[in-house]
């Protein structure tokens, strides 16, 4: 559904919303290459300077196949401070509940709009996905829900001062993990694949074209086949104590690009030319 | 004290790499007529990622 301004309200609507209607991304089939030529979000956000997570969200939003018919489900984390600024429908769920909320939402939308695609995309951090919400995330995959789960992996609990998460790498010392992490990073890519995801990918914002391709594939496979998972590596300058200007260099040095697709997903992706 | 990005317009080739590196939305915009970028600088946080990404030395980080 492409929003319009009701007649008579043009001059009272805040300028940010007017710009969104006149110059937003809805219904225009825009891509990452078009960034800089359309209005991306309602207003600026309060995340740290040089945050890889906020860059990833910009890139995700520009990759959506159908932004006007996408609902993002988020949960607690640095990213949740940015979500309300997005020019896309979004819901904040209780910490860890995001995949359960997204499952119900997708089922309801299928009933309400049987002839339309409504893409439900979970965007959550590593704490929300791999720790606190792991059971709900996995059960949504076991149930073969038609939703996409995107994890922004900043390898820790960043907005509460730097505690380790299960996605923190072994040996890493953080402000609130002074003895260093004692066990390895959780293998979410493998967990997703074994739990029934039809498409699983790992990427970072240092490879924007690849990120775009993977996000699009994940959403299109989720529409037609079943659950999909994309893990985006987003190192955190504030808690890993490096200069914000180094964020992309570090991201590039450490990124892992991986992709798995089931045979059904492969056939679909080839058929759609994605 | 705060930092912001500063563009040397004559050096800009319009390659857009800075746009793909900036974590902040709606700051760097592409002008289709001049084929160069423009900065809506009041939202810039001075992180320096655009300057790192620019291969043509068109960007530097300066005191606001
Ligand atoms: S704490 Fe880290 S992840 Fe959170 S906004 Fe700041 S840089 Fe980004
Ligand atoms: S990266 Fe440099 S040359 Fe390319 S558009 Fe940006 S400022 Fe211009
Ligand atoms: S310094 Fe950072 S926030 Fe400012 S324009 Fe460059 S990348 Fe964007």
Short mmCIF file of C-alpha atoms and ligand atoms in Angstrom, two decimals:
data_model
loop_
_atom_site.label_atom_id
_atom_site.label_comp_id
_atom_site.label_asym_id
_atom_site.label_seq_id
_atom_site.Cartn_x
_atom_site.Cartn_y
_atom_site.Cartn_z
CA UNK A 1 0.00 0.00 0.00
CA UNK A 2 1.54 3.31 -1.05
CA UNK A 3 0.75 6.11 1.42
CA UNK A 4 -0.80 9.37 0.26
CA UNK A 5 -1.49 12.60 2.10
CA UNK A 6 -5.18 13.21 2.73
CA UNK A 7 -6.33 16.36 0.94
CA UNK A 8 -6.23 19.39 3.23
CA UNK A 9 -3.48 17.97 5.44
CA UNK A 10 -0.50 18.83 3.21
CA UNK A 11 0.46 21.97 5.11
CA UNK A 12 0.02 20.60 8.64
CA UNK A 13 1.95 17.38 8.14
CA UNK A 14 5.54 17.65 9.44
CA UNK A 15 8.03 18.22 6.63
CA UNK A 16 9.76 14.84 7.30
CA UNK A 17 6.53 12.98 6.51
CA UNK A 18 5.75 15.08 3.47
CA UNK A 19 9.21 14.31 2.10
CA UNK A 20 8.59 10.65 2.73
CA UNK A 21 5.43 10.60 0.66
CA UNK A 22 6.93 12.71 -2.13
CA UNK A 23 10.42 11.25 -2.15
CA UNK A 24 10.31 7.92 -0.29
CA UNK A 25 11.11 4.45 -1.55
CA UNK A 26 7.59 3.06 -1.84
CA UNK A 27 6.59 1.44 -5.09
CA UNK A 28 9.71 2.55 -6.94
CA UNK A 29 11.75 -0.67 -6.96
CA UNK A 30 14.84 1.11 -5.63
CA UNK A 31 18.08 -0.65 -4.76
CA UNK A 32 21.30 0.06 -2.88
CA UNK A 33 22.73 1.73 -5.98
CA UNK A 34 19.94 4.33 -5.68
CA UNK A 35 20.85 5.32 -2.11
CA UNK A 36 21.35 9.06 -1.94
CA UNK A 37 18.50 9.76 -4.35
CA UNK A 38 15.52 9.05 -2.09
CA UNK A 39 14.36 9.69 1.46
CA UNK A 40 15.52 6.71 3.53
CA UNK A 41 14.24 7.32 7.03
CA UNK A 42 11.97 9.74 8.82
CA UNK A 43 14.66 11.46 10.86
CA UNK A 44 18.19 10.98 12.08
CA UNK A 45 18.88 8.33 14.76
CA UNK A 46 20.84 8.40 17.99
CA UNK A 47 23.21 5.44 17.43
CA UNK A 48 26.97 5.97 17.91
CA UNK A 49 29.11 7.58 15.19
CA UNK A 50 30.45 4.98 12.77
CA UNK A 51 28.10 2.18 13.90
CA UNK A 52 28.17 -0.80 11.54
CA UNK A 53 24.75 -1.80 12.72
CA UNK A 54 23.14 1.44 11.57
CA UNK A 55 24.92 1.17 8.23
CA UNK A 56 23.57 -2.39 7.88
CA UNK A 57 20.03 -1.22 8.55
CA UNK A 58 20.32 1.46 5.83
CA UNK A 59 21.48 -1.20 3.41
CA UNK A 60 18.78 -3.69 4.44
CA UNK A 61 16.06 -1.10 3.97
CA UNK A 62 17.36 -0.22 0.50
CA UNK A 63 17.39 -3.94 -0.41
CA UNK A 64 13.78 -4.77 0.46
CA UNK A 65 11.90 -6.06 -2.60
CA UNK A 66 8.72 -4.30 -1.49
CA UNK A 67 9.25 -1.73 1.31
CA UNK A 68 5.64 -0.54 1.31
CA UNK A 69 4.45 -4.09 2.09
CA UNK A 70 7.18 -5.03 4.57
CA UNK A 71 6.77 -5.18 8.33
CA UNK A 72 9.94 -5.25 10.38
CA UNK A 73 9.71 -6.94 13.78
CA UNK A 74 12.45 -5.87 16.17
CA UNK A 75 13.40 -6.37 19.77
CA UNK A 76 15.56 -4.81 22.45
CA UNK A 77 19.09 -3.83 21.42
CA UNK A 78 21.00 -0.91 19.91
CA UNK A 79 19.02 -1.38 16.70
CA UNK A 80 15.68 -0.87 18.48
CA UNK A 81 16.62 2.77 19.09
CA UNK A 82 16.86 3.25 15.34
CA UNK A 83 13.80 1.26 14.25
CA UNK A 84 11.15 3.91 14.99
CA UNK A 85 12.97 6.24 12.58
CA UNK A 86 12.62 3.80 9.70
CA UNK A 87 10.24 4.73 6.93
CA UNK A 88 8.78 1.22 7.16
CA UNK A 89 6.14 -0.41 9.33
CA UNK A 90 7.84 -1.77 12.40
CA UNK A 91 6.91 -3.41 15.66
CA UNK A 92 8.94 -3.67 18.84
CA UNK A 93 8.45 -6.95 20.71
CA UNK A 94 9.48 -7.96 24.20
CA UNK A 95 13.10 -9.08 24.40
CA UNK A 96 13.38 -12.46 22.70
CA UNK A 97 9.78 -12.70 21.47
CA UNK A 98 10.39 -11.33 17.99
CA UNK A 99 10.11 -14.56 16.00
CA UNK A 100 6.96 -15.59 17.83
CA UNK A 101 5.38 -12.17 17.18
CA UNK A 102 6.50 -12.31 13.55
CA UNK A 103 5.00 -15.81 13.11
CA UNK A 104 1.58 -14.70 14.34
CA UNK A 105 1.73 -11.53 12.30
CA UNK A 106 2.60 -13.38 9.11
CA UNK A 107 -0.21 -15.89 9.62
CA UNK A 108 -2.73 -13.11 10.24
CA UNK A 109 -1.56 -11.18 7.16
CA UNK A 110 -1.92 -14.29 4.99
CA UNK A 111 -5.56 -14.54 6.07
CA UNK A 112 -6.27 -10.81 5.79
CA UNK A 113 -4.51 -10.33 2.42
CA UNK A 114 -4.72 -13.71 0.65
CA UNK A 115 -3.80 -12.23 -2.74
CA UNK A 116 -0.86 -10.08 -1.64
CA UNK A 117 2.67 -10.60 -0.41
CA UNK A 118 3.27 -9.03 2.97
CA UNK A 119 6.89 -9.59 3.91
CA UNK A 120 7.54 -10.06 7.62
CA UNK A 121 11.19 -9.53 8.44
CA UNK A 122 12.69 -9.91 11.91
CA UNK A 123 15.67 -7.62 12.47
CA UNK A 124 17.28 -8.23 15.85
CA UNK A 125 20.66 -8.28 17.52
CA UNK A 126 22.77 -11.26 18.51
CA UNK A 127 21.51 -11.16 22.10
CA UNK A 128 17.88 -11.19 20.98
CA UNK A 129 18.40 -13.90 18.38
CA UNK A 130 21.05 -16.28 19.70
CA UNK A 131 20.58 -15.93 23.49
CA UNK A 132 17.35 -14.56 24.90
CA UNK A 133 15.18 -15.38 21.88
CA UNK A 134 16.95 -18.55 20.72
CA UNK A 135 14.12 -20.93 21.54
CA UNK A 136 11.49 -18.77 19.83
CA UNK A 137 13.75 -18.20 16.86
CA UNK A 138 14.42 -21.93 16.46
CA UNK A 139 10.79 -22.92 16.95
CA UNK A 140 9.72 -20.52 14.21
CA UNK A 141 12.19 -22.35 11.97
CA UNK A 142 10.96 -25.80 13.09
CA UNK A 143 7.40 -24.72 12.27
CA UNK A 144 8.53 -23.59 8.80
CA UNK A 145 7.07 -20.09 9.22
CA UNK A 146 7.29 -17.90 6.10
CA UNK A 147 9.42 -15.23 7.74
CA UNK A 148 12.95 -13.86 7.30
CA UNK A 149 15.19 -13.50 10.34
CA UNK A 150 18.10 -11.05 10.08
CA UNK A 151 20.62 -10.99 12.89
CA UNK A 152 22.80 -7.88 13.32
CA UNK A 153 25.79 -9.50 14.95
CA UNK A 154 27.79 -6.95 16.92
CA UNK A 155 29.20 -9.74 19.09
CA UNK A 156 27.94 -8.50 22.45
CA UNK A 157 25.33 -6.63 24.47
CA UNK A 158 26.28 -3.15 23.42
CA UNK A 159 23.64 -0.78 24.70
CA UNK A 160 23.91 -2.08 28.26
CA UNK A 161 27.62 -1.43 28.53
CA UNK A 162 29.34 -4.41 26.89
CA UNK A 163 28.43 -7.81 28.32
CA UNK A 164 29.40 -10.92 26.37
CA UNK A 165 26.75 -12.68 24.31
CA UNK A 166 26.93 -16.21 22.97
CA UNK A 167 28.02 -14.62 19.66
CA UNK A 168 31.09 -12.98 21.25
CA UNK A 169 34.25 -14.76 20.17
CA UNK A 170 36.20 -16.91 22.62
CA UNK A 171 38.78 -14.98 24.63
CA UNK A 172 37.32 -11.51 23.94
CA UNK A 173 37.44 -9.09 26.89
CA UNK A 174 34.65 -6.50 27.10
CA UNK A 175 33.89 -3.75 29.62
CA UNK A 176 31.51 -6.05 31.50
CA UNK A 177 33.29 -9.29 30.67
CA UNK A 178 36.70 -8.58 32.21
CA UNK A 179 37.84 -12.21 32.39
CA UNK A 180 37.29 -12.86 28.71
CA UNK A 181 34.72 -15.09 27.03
CA UNK A 182 35.28 -18.72 28.03
CA UNK A 183 33.57 -20.56 25.16
CA UNK A 184 33.30 -20.15 21.37
CA UNK A 185 30.85 -18.19 19.27
CA UNK A 186 27.52 -19.94 18.69
CA UNK A 187 27.28 -21.43 15.21
CA UNK A 188 24.01 -19.84 14.21
CA UNK A 189 24.55 -20.40 10.50
CA UNK A 190 24.66 -24.16 11.06
CA UNK A 191 21.82 -24.07 13.59
CA UNK A 192 19.62 -22.24 11.06
CA UNK A 193 20.44 -24.68 8.29
CA UNK A 194 19.77 -27.74 10.47
CA UNK A 195 16.59 -26.24 11.92
CA UNK A 196 14.88 -26.07 8.54
CA UNK A 197 15.77 -22.69 7.03
CA UNK A 198 15.51 -22.92 3.25
CA UNK A 199 18.04 -20.13 2.75
CA UNK A 200 20.88 -19.12 5.09
CA UNK A 201 23.50 -16.44 4.46
CA UNK A 202 26.28 -14.58 6.25
CA UNK A 203 27.56 -11.22 5.04
CA UNK A 204 28.58 -7.74 6.25
CA UNK A 205 27.91 -4.11 5.31
CA UNK A 206 31.43 -3.94 3.83
CA UNK A 207 29.99 -5.87 0.87
CA UNK A 208 26.83 -3.89 0.11
CA UNK A 209 25.96 -5.55 -3.24
CA UNK A 210 26.25 -9.00 -1.75
CA UNK A 211 24.21 -7.92 1.26
CA UNK A 212 21.51 -6.68 -1.09
CA UNK A 213 21.44 -9.92 -3.03
CA UNK A 214 21.26 -12.03 0.12
CA UNK A 215 18.53 -9.97 1.80
CA UNK A 216 16.42 -10.07 -1.37
CA UNK A 217 16.91 -13.80 -1.80
CA UNK A 218 16.05 -14.42 1.85
CA UNK A 219 12.81 -12.44 1.60
CA UNK A 220 11.71 -13.97 -1.71
CA UNK A 221 12.42 -17.51 -0.48
CA UNK A 222 10.53 -16.80 2.76
CA UNK A 223 7.49 -15.69 0.75
CA UNK A 224 7.30 -18.87 -1.29
CA UNK A 225 9.03 -21.67 0.61
CA UNK A 226 9.83 -21.25 4.30
CA UNK A 227 12.00 -19.62 6.94
CA UNK A 228 15.25 -17.90 6.01
CA UNK A 229 18.15 -16.47 7.99
CA UNK A 230 20.75 -13.79 7.23
CA UNK A 231 23.55 -13.03 9.67
CA UNK A 232 25.23 -9.64 9.25
CA UNK A 233 28.54 -8.98 10.96
CA UNK A 234 28.46 -5.47 12.50
CA UNK A 235 31.45 -4.78 14.76
CA UNK A 236 30.82 -2.23 17.51
CA UNK A 237 33.36 0.61 17.77
CA UNK A 238 32.14 1.70 21.19
CA UNK A 239 32.50 -1.62 23.02
CA UNK A 240 35.38 -3.08 21.03
CA UNK A 241 37.25 0.21 21.53
CA UNK A 242 38.35 1.16 18.06
CA UNK A 243 38.03 4.41 16.16
CA UNK A 244 34.68 4.75 14.32
CA UNK A 245 36.57 5.51 11.10
CA UNK A 246 38.01 1.96 11.23
CA UNK A 247 34.63 0.25 11.30
CA UNK A 248 34.49 -0.73 7.65
CA UNK A 249 38.11 -1.82 7.45
CA UNK A 250 37.60 -4.14 10.44
CA UNK A 251 34.34 -5.37 9.02
CA UNK A 252 36.01 -6.20 5.72
CA UNK A 253 38.97 -7.92 7.39
CA UNK A 254 36.77 -10.19 9.49
CA UNK A 255 33.67 -10.71 7.40
CA UNK A 256 32.65 -14.23 6.43
CA UNK A 257 30.55 -14.56 3.33
CA UNK A 258 28.59 -17.79 3.24
CA UNK A 259 25.42 -18.96 1.58
CA UNK A 260 23.31 -22.10 1.80
CA UNK A 261 20.10 -22.80 -0.09
CA UNK A 262 17.85 -25.84 -0.23
CA UNK A 263 17.21 -27.35 -3.66
CA UNK A 264 13.73 -25.76 -3.72
CA UNK A 265 15.19 -22.38 -2.83
CA UNK A 266 17.86 -22.72 -5.50
CA UNK A 267 15.28 -23.50 -8.13
CA UNK A 268 13.16 -20.50 -7.08
CA UNK A 269 16.13 -18.10 -7.05
CA UNK A 270 17.15 -19.24 -10.53
CA UNK A 271 13.60 -18.94 -11.81
CA UNK A 272 13.27 -15.38 -10.44
CA UNK A 273 16.68 -14.41 -11.84
CA UNK A 274 17.84 -13.27 -8.39
CA UNK B 1 33.97 20.08 20.05
CA UNK B 2 32.55 18.07 17.18
CA UNK B 3 33.74 16.85 13.82
CA UNK B 4 32.09 16.86 10.42
CA UNK B 5 32.87 15.71 6.89
CA UNK B 6 33.98 18.36 4.39
CA UNK B 7 33.74 17.86 0.63
CA UNK B 8 36.17 19.27 -1.93
CA UNK B 9 33.60 19.39 -4.72
CA UNK B 10 36.11 19.72 -7.57
CA UNK B 11 37.68 16.35 -6.63
CA UNK B 12 34.35 14.45 -6.43
CA UNK B 13 33.77 11.98 -9.27
CA UNK B 14 30.28 10.99 -8.15
CA UNK B 15 31.32 7.36 -7.55
CA UNK B 16 28.90 7.14 -4.54
CA UNK B 17 31.25 5.03 -2.38
CA UNK B 18 30.79 7.53 0.46
CA UNK B 19 27.01 7.04 0.28
CA UNK B 20 27.40 3.27 0.74
CA UNK B 21 29.72 3.79 3.73
CA UNK B 22 27.81 6.40 5.76
CA UNK B 23 25.81 4.90 8.64
CA UNK B 24 23.53 7.92 8.85
CA UNK B 25 20.49 8.19 6.60
CA UNK B 26 19.79 11.13 4.30
CA UNK B 27 23.11 12.98 4.83
CA UNK B 28 24.94 12.34 1.57
CA UNK B 29 22.75 12.82 -1.47
CA UNK B 30 23.53 12.37 -5.11
CA UNK B 31 22.80 15.29 -7.39
CA UNK B 32 21.74 13.88 -10.76
CA UNK B 33 22.48 17.17 -12.55
CA UNK B 34 26.01 17.84 -11.33
CA UNK B 35 26.76 14.07 -10.94
CA UNK B 36 28.40 14.85 -7.62
CA UNK B 37 27.38 14.34 -4.00
CA UNK B 38 25.98 16.95 -1.60
CA UNK B 39 26.09 16.85 2.18
CA UNK B 40 23.22 17.74 4.54
CA UNK B 41 25.84 18.26 7.15
CA UNK B 42 23.83 19.12 10.27
CA UNK B 43 23.15 15.39 10.78
CA UNK B 44 26.80 14.30 10.30
CA UNK B 45 28.48 12.65 13.30
CA UNK B 46 32.01 13.01 11.96
CA UNK B 47 32.76 9.27 12.08
CA UNK B 48 35.10 9.44 9.08
CA UNK B 49 33.78 6.38 7.22
CA UNK B 50 32.94 8.40 4.10
CA UNK B 51 36.46 9.86 4.00
CA UNK B 52 37.95 6.36 4.38
CA UNK B 53 35.79 5.11 1.52
CA UNK B 54 36.61 7.95 -0.91
CA UNK B 55 39.40 6.97 -3.25
CA UNK B 56 39.70 10.46 -4.73
CA UNK B 57 40.68 12.41 -1.59
CA UNK B 58 37.54 14.51 -1.95
CA UNK B 59 36.59 14.18 1.72
CA UNK B 60 38.21 15.11 4.98
CA UNK B 61 37.03 15.30 8.57
CA UNK B 62 37.30 18.74 10.13
CA UNK B 63 36.22 20.53 13.29
CA UNK B 64 32.64 21.72 12.99
S1 LIG C 1 27.14 0.61 21.15
FE1 LIG C 1 28.08 -0.31 19.31
S2 LIG C 1 26.41 -1.38 18.23
FE2 LIG C 1 25.49 0.04 19.72
S3 LIG C 1 25.09 1.94 18.58
FE3 LIG C 1 27.12 2.16 19.52
S4 LIG C 1 28.58 1.40 17.97
FE4 LIG C 1 26.53 0.69 17.36
S1 LIG C 2 33.44 8.74 -2.54
FE1 LIG C 2 34.52 10.69 -2.96
S2 LIG C 2 34.53 10.86 -5.20
FE2 LIG C 2 33.02 9.26 -4.69
S3 LIG C 2 31.06 10.38 -4.60
FE3 LIG C 2 31.88 10.35 -2.50
S4 LIG C 2 33.06 12.27 -2.32
FE4 LIG C 2 32.67 11.93 -4.50
S1 LIG C 3 31.59 11.58 8.68
FE1 LIG C 3 30.34 9.74 9.06
S2 LIG C 3 28.30 10.56 9.48
FE2 LIG C 3 29.43 12.21 8.51
S3 LIG C 3 28.93 12.04 6.33
FE3 LIG C 3 30.83 10.90 6.69
S4 LIG C 3 30.20 8.78 7.04
FE4 LIG C 3 28.37 10.08 7.27
#
